[in-house]
Every structure is written in structure tokens, then in C-alpha cells.
Amino acid sequence: MMVAVPLAGAEQRLLHPSVPVAFFGLAALAHLGFWLLLALLPERVAVIGGPGPGLAAVHMLTVGVLAAAAVGAVLQILPVTTMQTAPPLWVGWALLVLIGGGGTLLVAAFLTISVAGMIAGALALGVGLLLFAGLLGRLLWKARAAGLPDTLPAVAGAAVALAGVVALAVLLAADYRLAWLPDHGAVAAAHLVLAGYGFMGLLVVGFSHILVPMLAVAEPPAPRAGRTALVLALCAVAAAAAGLMGGSVFLTALGAVAGLVASVLHVDTMVRAHARRMRKRLGPSFVLIRASWLLLPLSIAAGLGALAGIVPPLVFGVLLLPGWLLTILLGMLQRILPFLASMNTVRRCARPASATALVWAAPLKVLAVLHPAAVALLTLAAALDAPLLTRAAGVVGVAGAIAFLIHALTVGVRALRHRRRVGPKPVRPGGTAATAA
């Protein structure tokens, strides 16, 4: 089997298109907003010790881009890969209101330094993310016999980590008013580790075993090939978070070392799958995906350096968030968006559109140059504490974000044009649309 995703009948397991469009649209706009904040307020975004533009930018990236895109993608990809019915439309919109609305309120509250807004935003966002975690658990339970031994345990670990992220987020927001945490900074660092490496990181690791072989047209890794890396990653996240909250440098460092080993094993599995590909020219998306394989262990090494006091902590944050996570997300999304749009034309149109016909390559080539350049500039700015370089990174990042937005809009416009050109799927005498074989 060359593709790790059961595509037969996949169009019947798709969400209503308005749900992924809304989540991915939110992610694309927040992506632009993140780089705009850096370009407009370079001196203030580097200060992340308390409420202000710095935390607003961080949460615009983590909630607005990473979490929104992850929720939109997982709600669609997991039912397709496990051959389950997609969640109903009302669930998708409830998640969008809670996560999108709560995240927007939280970012606005950080910008205006409104403690009441922070608490309200964290609570709304927390309810939305817990609802998503519960839905994820339900999908995982129903899919336990689906035969995805590396993906499903990783997604389960991500769901557990997400519950920890939400709990710490509410504690941190309330601490601005109640001052009940003995070390706010340590809890915030544990929150970052659980969010970055626990929730998002485990999702990336789990779904990479499906998406990388699918996108590269390669044999998927052998079953349980990633099990050692996954066990190490779970132990690493738990140890690092516990060490940070408990004030144990040894336990934190032990978790970081275990995470570094896990990252090397994971990257090795991905590189081996990539080397066995049938499709030799993979396009701009794999420029970013391959770059992310370097950024993952580099971010953990920077975390160890920050723990030892030889690397500025901000460098670690840059390499983790706009570095590893945003880079691999942009690489995956530029292939996922046309794939899902194509699947929806199978369900709705008389003749389906191919994914490649929905893509304009020019903005993706621009993004493949500008995004790594923006990350490199921002890393250098964090290392040198240079606001001018932060502004430069923001300007370059804005240009890259516009290129990605053009890509997303092009996919949507071409899918709509295709539907109007070929017409809807013929209706059977019983009143239902004919299903493509």
C-alpha cells in the first residue's frame, strides 16, 4: 500500500465544507496578524514577562494559527483515516465560536492588559478546547481497531496534554487577579511545553506517519516504527512539565534530553519514508516540511541551552513556535487545503476537480523562501535583542503570510469555479446525489 489513508469513499466522511473553511480562514488571518504585530511593535513584542503585545503575539500564533488549524484538520482527517462519520455541523460551529471567539478575546485582553478579559477569554477558549478533547477521545475510542498504531496513541497523548494546557491556562489567567501561584513564570513555561510539544507536537508526530507518506507517495513506515520515539516523547513532555512546575532543573533537563532523542528518532523515520518516495519532485511544501525536521531537534537543543543559561529563552520560543510548529503546519496545509477541496468536489460536483488543478504554484514558491527567511531573522533578533531585526522579520513574515493567504483563496475560488462550470452531482430518482465509485 503506497498511501496510508483509506481514500475509497473518503468524500462521504467529510465535514460540511464551511467548518474547515472557517477554521483554516481564521488560521490564515491570524498568521498575517502575528507577523503584523512583530512588524508594528518590535520593541514591545520581545517583552513576554507579563500581559502586553508579546503575549498577544504568542497567543495569536498558538491559538489563532496553530490550534485553529489543528482543530480544523483533525476534525476532518481523523474521520477520513479511521473511516468514521464526520462530526455534525453544529459541533464544528460550536468549536469555532468557543475557540475562535475565546482566542480573539484573549489576544485583545493581552493587548489592552484587561485581566477580566484574560479570564473570560481563557474560560471560553478552555471550554472549546476541552470540548474538542472530548470529541477527540470519542473518535479515538471508536477508531481503536482502525490499524493506525503510531497515529492513534500519539493523538491520545495530545488530547491528554491539551487538558493540562487548558488547566494551566485558566490558572495563569486567574493568577493575574488572585496571585495564587508561587512561580507564575515556571507555570507559564510548563504551559508552553505542554502546548508546544505535548498537544501540537504529538499531533504533528502522529499525523506525520500518515501525511508524509501520502503526500510523497511513499510506503508508510512499518507498523509501530515510531513507538520508541512516541514513548520517549510522552515521558519527555511529562518530565519537563513536572520539572518546570516543581522547580527541578534535573528533571526538566532529563525531559529535554529524552525529547531530543525522541525527536532524532522521529526525524529519522520521516527521512527514511521520504527517501522511499515514488514522487521525486515534491514542490515547495516539502521545502518547509524538510526544514521543520531540522528545527524540531534544534528547538529542543535551544531549550537545553536556555536551561543552562547559555541561550536566551526567547530563542527557544522562536525556534519552537514560528520555527518548528508554524513551518511544518504551513508545509502540510498547502497540500491539505487542495486535497480537501478536491474531495468536496467529488461529493458535490458532476465531475471532480484534481487537487493540482486548484493550486497556483507561484505564491507557494514565494512562501518557501520568505517564511524560512522570517524565522531566521526572528531567531537572530531574539539572540541579539535587536528590535530592528524583529521588524525586518515581521515585514518578511507579512509578505509570506500574504502569499499563503493568496494560496488559500486561490484554492477556494478555483473550487467554486469548477463547481459552477461542471454543475452539481446528478440526483438519483430517490432524491439523493449519486456517489462516485
CSV table of C-alpha atoms in Angstrom, one decimal:
chain,number,residue,atom,x,y,z
A,1,MET,CA,0.0,0.0,0.0
A,2,MET,CA,1.5,3.3,-1.1
A,3,VAL,CA,-0.8,5.6,0.7
A,4,ALA,CA,-1.5,5.4,4.4
A,5,VAL,CA,-5.0,6.9,4.1
A,6,PRO,CA,-8.1,4.8,3.0
A,7,LEU,CA,-9.3,7.1,0.3
A,8,ALA,CA,-12.2,4.9,-1.0
A,9,GLY,CA,-15.4,6.7,-0.1
A,10,ALA,CA,-13.5,9.4,1.7
A,11,GLU,CA,-15.7,12.1,0.2
A,12,GLN,CA,-18.6,10.6,2.2
A,13,ARG,CA,-16.8,11.2,5.5
A,14,LEU,CA,-16.1,14.9,5.0
A,15,LEU,CA,-17.2,17.7,7.3
A,16,HIS,CA,-19.6,20.3,5.9
A,17,PRO,CA,-17.1,22.5,4.0
A,18,SER,CA,-18.0,25.6,6.0
A,19,VAL,CA,-16.3,24.2,9.1
A,20,PRO,CA,-12.7,23.6,7.7
A,21,VAL,CA,-13.0,26.8,5.6
A,22,ALA,CA,-13.8,28.8,8.8
A,23,PHE,CA,-11.0,27.2,10.8
A,24,PHE,CA,-8.4,27.5,8.1
A,25,GLY,CA,-9.5,31.0,7.2
A,26,LEU,CA,-9.1,32.0,10.9
A,27,ALA,CA,-5.6,30.4,10.9
A,28,ALA,CA,-4.6,32.3,7.7
A,29,LEU,CA,-5.8,35.7,9.1
A,30,ALA,CA,-4.2,35.1,12.5
A,31,HIS,CA,-0.9,34.1,10.7
A,32,LEU,CA,-0.9,37.5,9.0
A,33,GLY,CA,-1.8,39.2,12.3
A,34,PHE,CA,1.1,37.6,14.1
A,35,TRP,CA,3.7,38.9,11.7
A,36,LEU,CA,2.0,42.3,11.6
A,37,LEU,CA,2.3,42.7,15.3
A,38,LEU,CA,6.0,41.9,15.1
A,39,ALA,CA,6.4,44.5,12.3
A,40,LEU,CA,4.5,47.2,14.0
A,41,LEU,CA,5.6,46.8,17.6
A,42,PRO,CA,9.0,45.2,17.5
A,43,GLU,CA,10.3,46.7,20.8
A,44,ARG,CA,7.2,45.6,22.8
A,45,VAL,CA,6.6,42.1,21.5
A,46,ALA,CA,10.0,41.0,22.8
A,47,VAL,CA,8.7,41.6,26.3
A,48,ILE,CA,6.8,38.5,27.3
A,49,GLY,CA,7.1,38.6,31.1
A,50,GLY,CA,3.5,39.8,31.5
A,51,PRO,CA,0.4,40.9,29.7
A,52,GLY,CA,1.1,43.1,26.6
A,53,PRO,CA,1.8,42.8,22.9
A,54,GLY,CA,4.3,40.0,23.5
A,55,LEU,CA,1.8,37.5,24.9
A,56,ALA,CA,-0.8,38.8,22.5
A,57,ALA,CA,1.5,37.8,19.6
A,58,VAL,CA,2.3,34.4,21.2
A,59,HIS,CA,-1.4,33.6,21.6
A,60,MET,CA,-2.3,34.9,18.2
A,61,LEU,CA,0.1,32.3,16.9
A,62,THR,CA,-0.6,29.4,19.3
A,63,VAL,CA,-4.4,29.8,19.4
A,64,GLY,CA,-5.2,31.7,16.3
A,65,VAL,CA,-3.0,29.8,13.9
A,66,LEU,CA,-1.7,26.5,15.4
A,67,ALA,CA,-4.8,25.4,17.5
A,68,ALA,CA,-7.4,26.6,14.9
A,69,ALA,CA,-5.6,24.8,12.0
A,70,ALA,CA,-5.1,21.7,14.2
A,71,VAL,CA,-8.8,21.5,15.2
A,72,GLY,CA,-9.9,22.1,11.6
A,73,ALA,CA,-7.5,19.5,10.2
A,74,VAL,CA,-8.0,16.8,12.9
A,75,LEU,CA,-11.8,17.1,12.7
A,76,GLN,CA,-11.5,16.2,9.0
A,77,ILE,CA,-8.5,14.0,8.7
A,78,LEU,CA,-9.3,11.6,11.7
A,79,PRO,CA,-12.7,10.6,10.4
A,80,VAL,CA,-11.3,10.0,6.9
A,81,THR,CA,-8.4,8.0,8.1
A,82,THR,CA,-10.4,5.9,10.5
A,83,MET,CA,-13.4,5.5,8.2
A,84,GLN,CA,-15.9,7.2,10.6
A,85,THR,CA,-18.7,9.6,10.1
A,86,ALA,CA,-17.6,13.2,10.4
A,87,PRO,CA,-18.9,15.3,13.4
A,88,PRO,CA,-22.2,17.1,12.8
A,89,LEU,CA,-22.2,20.7,11.6
A,90,TRP,CA,-23.3,22.2,14.9
A,91,VAL,CA,-20.3,20.7,16.7
A,92,GLY,CA,-17.9,22.4,14.3
A,93,TRP,CA,-19.6,25.7,14.6
A,94,ALA,CA,-19.7,25.5,18.4
A,95,LEU,CA,-16.0,24.8,18.5
A,96,LEU,CA,-15.4,27.7,16.2
A,97,VAL,CA,-17.3,30.1,18.3
A,98,LEU,CA,-15.7,29.0,21.5
A,99,ILE,CA,-12.1,28.6,20.2
A,100,GLY,CA,-12.2,31.5,17.7
A,101,GLY,CA,-14.2,33.8,20.0
A,102,GLY,CA,-12.3,32.9,23.2
A,103,GLY,CA,-8.9,33.2,21.4
A,104,THR,CA,-9.8,36.6,20.0
A,105,LEU,CA,-11.0,37.9,23.4
A,106,LEU,CA,-7.8,36.6,25.0
A,107,VAL,CA,-5.5,38.3,22.4
A,108,ALA,CA,-7.4,41.5,22.8
A,109,ALA,CA,-7.2,41.3,26.6
A,110,PHE,CA,-3.4,40.8,26.4
A,111,LEU,CA,-3.1,43.8,24.1
A,112,THR,CA,-5.2,46.0,26.4
A,113,ILE,CA,-4.0,44.4,29.6
A,114,SER,CA,-7.5,43.6,30.7
A,115,VAL,CA,-7.5,41.0,33.5
A,116,ALA,CA,-11.2,40.4,33.3
A,117,GLY,CA,-10.9,39.8,29.5
A,118,MET,CA,-8.0,37.4,30.0
A,119,ILE,CA,-10.0,35.3,32.5
A,120,ALA,CA,-13.2,35.4,30.3
A,121,GLY,CA,-11.2,34.6,27.1
A,122,ALA,CA,-9.2,31.7,28.9
A,123,LEU,CA,-12.5,30.2,30.2
A,124,ALA,CA,-14.3,30.3,26.8
A,125,LEU,CA,-11.2,29.0,25.0
A,126,GLY,CA,-10.8,26.3,27.6
A,127,VAL,CA,-14.4,25.1,27.2
A,128,GLY,CA,-13.9,24.9,23.5
A,129,LEU,CA,-10.6,23.1,23.7
A,130,LEU,CA,-12.0,20.6,26.3
A,131,LEU,CA,-15.0,20.0,24.0
A,132,PHE,CA,-12.5,19.3,21.2
A,133,ALA,CA,-10.5,17.0,23.5
A,134,GLY,CA,-13.7,15.1,24.4
A,135,LEU,CA,-14.7,14.8,20.8
A,136,LEU,CA,-11.1,13.6,20.0
A,137,GLY,CA,-11.4,10.9,22.7
A,138,ARG,CA,-14.7,9.7,21.3
A,139,LEU,CA,-13.2,9.5,17.8
A,140,LEU,CA,-10.2,7.6,19.2
A,141,TRP,CA,-12.3,5.1,21.1
A,142,LYS,CA,-14.4,4.3,18.0
A,143,ALA,CA,-11.2,4.1,15.9
A,144,ARG,CA,-9.2,1.8,18.2
A,145,ALA,CA,-9.4,-1.0,15.7
A,146,ALA,CA,-8.5,1.2,12.7
A,147,GLY,CA,-5.0,-0.1,12.4
A,148,LEU,CA,-3.0,3.1,13.0
A,149,PRO,CA,-0.6,2.0,15.7
A,150,ASP,CA,1.6,5.1,15.6
A,151,THR,CA,-1.0,7.8,15.0
A,152,LEU,CA,-3.8,7.0,17.4
A,153,PRO,CA,-1.6,6.7,20.6
A,154,ALA,CA,0.1,10.0,19.7
A,155,VAL,CA,-3.3,11.7,19.2
A,156,ALA,CA,-4.5,10.3,22.5
A,157,GLY,CA,-1.4,11.7,24.2
A,158,ALA,CA,-2.1,15.1,22.6
A,159,ALA,CA,-5.7,15.0,24.0
A,160,VAL,CA,-4.4,14.4,27.5
A,161,ALA,CA,-1.8,17.2,27.1
A,162,LEU,CA,-4.5,19.5,25.9
A,163,ALA,CA,-6.4,19.0,29.1
A,164,GLY,CA,-3.3,20.1,31.0
A,165,VAL,CA,-2.8,23.1,28.7
A,166,VAL,CA,-6.3,24.3,29.5
A,167,ALA,CA,-6.0,23.8,33.2
A,168,LEU,CA,-2.8,25.8,33.4
A,169,ALA,CA,-4.2,28.5,31.1
A,170,VAL,CA,-7.1,29.1,33.5
A,171,LEU,CA,-4.7,29.1,36.5
A,172,LEU,CA,-2.4,31.6,34.8
A,173,ALA,CA,-5.2,33.9,33.8
A,174,ALA,CA,-6.7,33.9,37.2
A,175,ASP,CA,-3.3,34.5,38.8
A,176,TYR,CA,-3.2,38.0,37.4
A,177,ARG,CA,-6.0,38.8,39.8
A,178,LEU,CA,-5.6,36.3,42.7
A,179,ALA,CA,-1.8,36.0,42.7
A,180,TRP,CA,-2.1,32.4,44.0
A,181,LEU,CA,0.8,30.8,42.0
A,182,PRO,CA,4.1,30.7,43.8
A,183,ASP,CA,6.0,31.0,40.5
A,184,HIS,CA,4.0,32.3,37.6
A,185,GLY,CA,6.9,32.1,35.2
A,186,ALA,CA,7.5,28.4,35.9
A,187,VAL,CA,3.9,27.6,35.3
A,188,ALA,CA,3.9,29.6,32.1
A,189,ALA,CA,6.9,27.7,30.9
A,190,ALA,CA,5.2,24.3,31.7
A,191,HIS,CA,2.1,25.6,29.8
A,192,LEU,CA,4.3,26.3,26.8
A,193,VAL,CA,5.9,22.9,26.9
A,194,LEU,CA,2.6,21.1,27.2
A,195,ALA,CA,1.1,23.2,24.4
A,196,GLY,CA,4.1,23.2,22.0
A,197,TYR,CA,5.5,19.7,22.4
A,198,GLY,CA,2.5,17.9,24.2
A,199,PHE,CA,-0.6,19.0,22.3
A,200,MET,CA,0.7,20.3,19.0
A,201,GLY,CA,3.9,18.3,18.9
A,202,LEU,CA,2.2,14.9,19.5
A,203,LEU,CA,-0.4,15.7,16.8
A,204,VAL,CA,2.4,16.6,14.4
A,205,VAL,CA,4.3,13.4,15.2
A,206,GLY,CA,1.2,11.2,15.0
A,207,PHE,CA,-0.2,12.5,11.7
A,208,SER,CA,3.2,12.7,10.1
A,209,HIS,CA,3.1,8.9,9.8
A,210,ILE,CA,0.0,9.3,7.6
A,211,LEU,CA,0.6,12.6,5.8
A,212,VAL,CA,4.3,12.4,4.8
A,213,PRO,CA,3.9,9.1,3.0
A,214,MET,CA,0.6,10.2,1.5
A,215,LEU,CA,2.0,13.5,0.2
A,216,ALA,CA,5.3,12.0,-1.0
A,217,VAL,CA,3.6,8.8,-2.5
A,218,ALA,CA,5.8,6.5,-0.4
A,219,GLU,CA,5.5,3.3,1.6
A,220,PRO,CA,4.3,4.3,5.1
A,221,PRO,CA,6.7,3.4,8.0
A,222,ALA,CA,6.4,-0.1,9.3
A,223,PRO,CA,3.7,-0.5,12.0
A,224,ARG,CA,5.0,0.7,15.4
A,225,ALA,CA,8.1,2.1,13.8
A,226,GLY,CA,7.6,5.2,15.7
A,227,ARG,CA,6.7,3.6,19.0
A,228,THR,CA,10.0,4.1,20.8
A,229,ALA,CA,10.1,7.8,19.8
A,230,LEU,CA,6.5,8.2,20.9
A,231,VAL,CA,7.1,6.6,24.4
A,232,LEU,CA,10.2,8.8,24.8
A,233,ALA,CA,8.3,11.9,23.7
A,234,LEU,CA,5.4,11.2,26.2
A,235,CYS,CA,7.9,10.7,29.0
A,236,ALA,CA,9.9,13.8,27.9
A,237,VAL,CA,6.8,16.1,27.9
A,238,ALA,CA,5.6,14.8,31.3
A,239,ALA,CA,9.1,15.1,32.9
A,240,ALA,CA,9.9,18.6,31.5
A,241,ALA,CA,6.5,20.0,32.5
A,242,ALA,CA,6.7,18.4,36.0
A,243,GLY,CA,10.3,19.6,36.4
A,244,LEU,CA,9.4,23.2,35.5
A,245,MET,CA,6.4,23.4,37.8
A,246,GLY,CA,8.3,21.7,40.6
A,247,GLY,CA,11.5,23.7,40.2
A,248,SER,CA,13.6,20.7,39.4
A,249,VAL,CA,16.3,21.6,36.9
A,250,PHE,CA,17.5,18.0,36.8
A,251,LEU,CA,14.0,16.6,35.9
A,252,THR,CA,13.5,19.3,33.3
A,253,ALA,CA,16.9,18.6,31.7
A,254,LEU,CA,16.2,14.9,31.8
A,255,GLY,CA,12.9,15.5,29.9
A,256,ALA,CA,14.6,17.7,27.4
A,257,VAL,CA,17.3,15.1,26.7
A,258,ALA,CA,14.7,12.4,26.3
A,259,GLY,CA,12.8,14.7,24.0
A,260,LEU,CA,15.9,15.4,21.9
A,261,VAL,CA,16.5,11.6,21.5
A,262,ALA,CA,12.8,11.2,20.6
A,263,SER,CA,13.0,14.0,18.0
A,264,VAL,CA,16.0,12.4,16.3
A,265,LEU,CA,14.3,9.0,16.1
A,266,HIS,CA,11.1,10.6,14.7
A,267,VAL,CA,13.0,12.7,12.1
A,268,ASP,CA,15.0,9.5,11.1
A,269,THR,CA,11.7,7.7,10.5
A,270,MET,CA,10.4,10.6,8.4
A,271,VAL,CA,13.6,10.9,6.4
A,272,ARG,CA,13.5,7.1,5.6
A,273,ALA,CA,9.9,7.3,4.4
A,274,HIS,CA,10.8,10.4,2.4
A,275,ALA,CA,13.7,8.6,0.8
A,276,ARG,CA,11.4,5.7,-0.4
A,277,ARG,CA,9.1,8.1,-2.2
A,278,MET,CA,7.9,7.5,-5.7
A,279,ARG,CA,7.2,11.1,-6.4
A,280,LYS,CA,10.6,12.7,-6.9
A,281,ARG,CA,9.5,16.3,-7.2
A,282,LEU,CA,7.6,17.3,-4.1
A,283,GLY,CA,7.3,21.0,-4.7
A,284,PRO,CA,7.5,24.0,-2.3
A,285,SER,CA,5.6,22.3,0.5
A,286,PHE,CA,8.4,19.8,1.3
A,287,VAL,CA,10.9,22.7,1.4
A,288,LEU,CA,9.1,23.7,4.6
A,289,ILE,CA,8.5,20.1,5.8
A,290,ARG,CA,12.1,19.2,5.5
A,291,ALA,CA,13.2,22.4,7.2
A,292,SER,CA,10.9,21.5,10.1
A,293,TRP,CA,12.7,18.2,10.6
A,294,LEU,CA,15.8,20.3,11.3
A,295,LEU,CA,14.0,22.8,13.5
A,296,LEU,CA,12.5,20.2,15.8
A,297,PRO,CA,15.7,18.9,17.4
A,298,LEU,CA,17.2,22.4,17.2
A,299,SER,CA,14.4,23.8,19.2
A,300,ILE,CA,14.9,21.2,22.0
A,301,ALA,CA,18.7,21.8,22.0
A,302,ALA,CA,17.9,25.6,22.4
A,303,GLY,CA,15.7,24.7,25.3
A,304,LEU,CA,18.5,22.8,27.0
A,305,GLY,CA,20.8,25.8,26.3
A,306,ALA,CA,18.2,28.2,27.9
A,307,LEU,CA,18.0,25.9,30.9
A,308,ALA,CA,21.8,26.1,31.2
A,309,GLY,CA,21.7,29.9,30.8
A,310,ILE,CA,23.7,30.0,27.6
A,311,VAL,CA,20.9,30.6,25.1
A,312,PRO,CA,18.3,33.4,25.5
A,313,PRO,CA,14.9,31.8,26.4
A,314,LEU,CA,13.3,33.9,23.6
A,315,VAL,CA,15.4,32.0,21.1
A,316,PHE,CA,13.9,28.7,22.3
A,317,GLY,CA,10.4,30.1,21.9
A,318,VAL,CA,11.1,31.3,18.4
A,319,LEU,CA,12.5,28.0,17.3
A,320,LEU,CA,9.6,26.1,18.8
A,321,LEU,CA,6.6,28.2,17.7
A,322,PRO,CA,7.2,30.2,14.5
A,323,GLY,CA,10.1,27.8,13.8
A,324,TRP,CA,9.2,24.1,14.1
A,325,LEU,CA,5.4,24.2,14.5
A,326,LEU,CA,4.5,27.0,12.1
A,327,THR,CA,6.9,25.8,9.5
A,328,ILE,CA,5.5,22.2,9.4
A,329,LEU,CA,2.0,23.5,9.6
A,330,LEU,CA,2.4,25.7,6.6
A,331,GLY,CA,4.1,22.9,4.7
A,332,MET,CA,1.2,20.5,5.4
A,333,LEU,CA,-1.6,22.9,4.9
A,334,GLN,CA,-0.6,24.0,1.5
A,335,ARG,CA,-1.2,20.3,0.4
A,336,ILE,CA,-4.1,19.6,2.7
A,337,LEU,CA,-6.3,22.5,1.5
A,338,PRO,CA,-6.4,21.5,-2.2
A,339,PHE,CA,-6.8,17.8,-1.2
A,340,LEU,CA,-9.9,18.5,0.9
A,341,ALA,CA,-11.3,20.9,-1.6
A,342,SER,CA,-10.9,18.2,-4.3
A,343,MET,CA,-12.7,15.7,-2.1
A,344,ASN,CA,-15.6,18.1,-1.7
A,345,THR,CA,-15.9,18.4,-5.4
A,346,VAL,CA,-16.1,14.6,-5.6
A,347,ARG,CA,-19.1,14.8,-3.3
A,348,ARG,CA,-20.8,17.8,-4.8
A,349,CYS,CA,-19.9,18.1,-8.5
A,350,ALA,CA,-20.7,16.2,-11.6
A,351,ARG,CA,-17.0,15.8,-12.3
A,352,PRO,CA,-14.4,16.1,-9.5
A,353,ALA,CA,-11.5,18.6,-9.7
A,354,SER,CA,-8.0,17.3,-9.2
A,355,ALA,CA,-6.1,18.8,-6.3
A,356,THR,CA,-3.3,20.1,-8.6
A,357,ALA,CA,-5.8,22.0,-10.8
A,358,LEU,CA,-6.8,24.0,-7.7
A,359,VAL,CA,-3.3,25.2,-6.9
A,360,TRP,CA,-1.4,28.2,-8.2
A,361,ALA,CA,2.3,27.4,-7.6
A,362,ALA,CA,3.7,31.0,-7.6
A,363,PRO,CA,2.7,32.1,-4.1
A,364,LEU,CA,3.9,28.8,-2.6
A,365,LYS,CA,7.3,29.3,-4.1
A,366,VAL,CA,7.4,32.8,-2.6
A,367,LEU,CA,6.3,31.3,0.8
A,368,ALA,CA,9.1,28.7,0.7
A,369,VAL,CA,11.6,31.5,0.5
A,370,LEU,CA,10.1,34.1,2.8
A,371,HIS,CA,8.9,32.0,5.7
A,372,PRO,CA,12.4,30.5,6.5
A,373,ALA,CA,13.9,33.9,6.0
A,374,ALA,CA,11.5,35.4,8.5
A,375,VAL,CA,12.2,32.7,11.1
A,376,ALA,CA,16.0,33.1,10.6
A,377,LEU,CA,15.7,36.9,11.1
A,378,LEU,CA,13.5,36.5,14.2
A,379,THR,CA,15.9,34.0,15.7
A,380,LEU,CA,18.8,36.3,15.2
A,381,ALA,CA,16.7,39.2,16.6
A,382,ALA,CA,15.9,37.1,19.7
A,383,ALA,CA,19.6,36.2,20.1
A,384,LEU,CA,20.8,39.8,19.8
A,385,ASP,CA,17.8,41.6,21.3
A,386,ALA,CA,17.6,43.7,18.2
A,387,PRO,CA,14.2,45.3,17.6
A,388,LEU,CA,15.2,46.4,14.1
A,389,LEU,CA,15.7,42.7,13.1
A,390,THR,CA,12.4,41.9,14.7
A,391,ARG,CA,10.7,44.5,12.5
A,392,ALA,CA,12.5,43.1,9.4
A,393,ALA,CA,11.3,39.6,10.3
A,394,GLY,CA,7.8,40.9,10.7
A,395,VAL,CA,7.9,42.6,7.3
A,396,VAL,CA,9.2,39.4,5.6
A,397,GLY,CA,6.7,37.3,7.5
A,398,VAL,CA,3.8,39.5,6.5
A,399,ALA,CA,4.8,39.1,2.8
A,400,GLY,CA,4.9,35.3,3.4
A,401,ALA,CA,1.6,35.3,5.1
A,402,ILE,CA,0.0,37.2,2.2
A,403,ALA,CA,1.4,34.6,-0.2
A,404,PHE,CA,-0.2,31.8,1.9
A,405,LEU,CA,-3.5,33.7,2.0
A,406,ILE,CA,-3.4,34.0,-1.8
A,407,HIS,CA,-2.8,30.3,-2.0
A,408,ALA,CA,-5.8,29.6,0.3
A,409,LEU,CA,-8.1,32.0,-1.6
A,410,THR,CA,-7.0,30.5,-5.0
A,411,VAL,CA,-7.9,27.0,-3.9
A,412,GLY,CA,-11.3,28.2,-2.8
A,413,VAL,CA,-12.0,30.3,-5.8
A,414,ARG,CA,-10.9,27.6,-8.3
A,415,ALA,CA,-13.1,25.0,-6.5
A,416,LEU,CA,-16.1,27.3,-6.7
A,417,ARG,CA,-15.5,28.0,-10.4
A,418,HIS,CA,-15.1,24.3,-11.1
A,419,ARG,CA,-18.4,23.6,-9.3
A,420,ARG,CA,-20.2,26.3,-11.4
A,421,ARG,CA,-18.6,25.1,-14.6
A,422,VAL,CA,-19.4,21.3,-14.3
A,423,GLY,CA,-22.6,21.6,-12.3
A,424,PRO,CA,-23.9,19.6,-9.3
A,425,LYS,CA,-23.8,15.9,-9.0
A,426,PRO,CA,-26.8,14.3,-10.7
A,427,VAL,CA,-29.7,13.4,-8.4
A,428,ARG,CA,-30.9,9.8,-8.3
A,429,PRO,CA,-34.6,9.1,-8.5
A,430,GLY,CA,-34.8,8.6,-4.8
A,431,GLY,CA,-33.7,12.2,-4.3
A,432,THR,CA,-30.0,11.6,-3.3
A,433,ALA,CA,-26.9,12.6,-5.2
A,434,ALA,CA,-25.1,9.8,-7.0
A,435,THR,CA,-21.9,8.8,-5.3
A,436,ALA,CA,-18.7,8.5,-7.2
A,437,ALA,CA,-17.4,5.0,-7.1
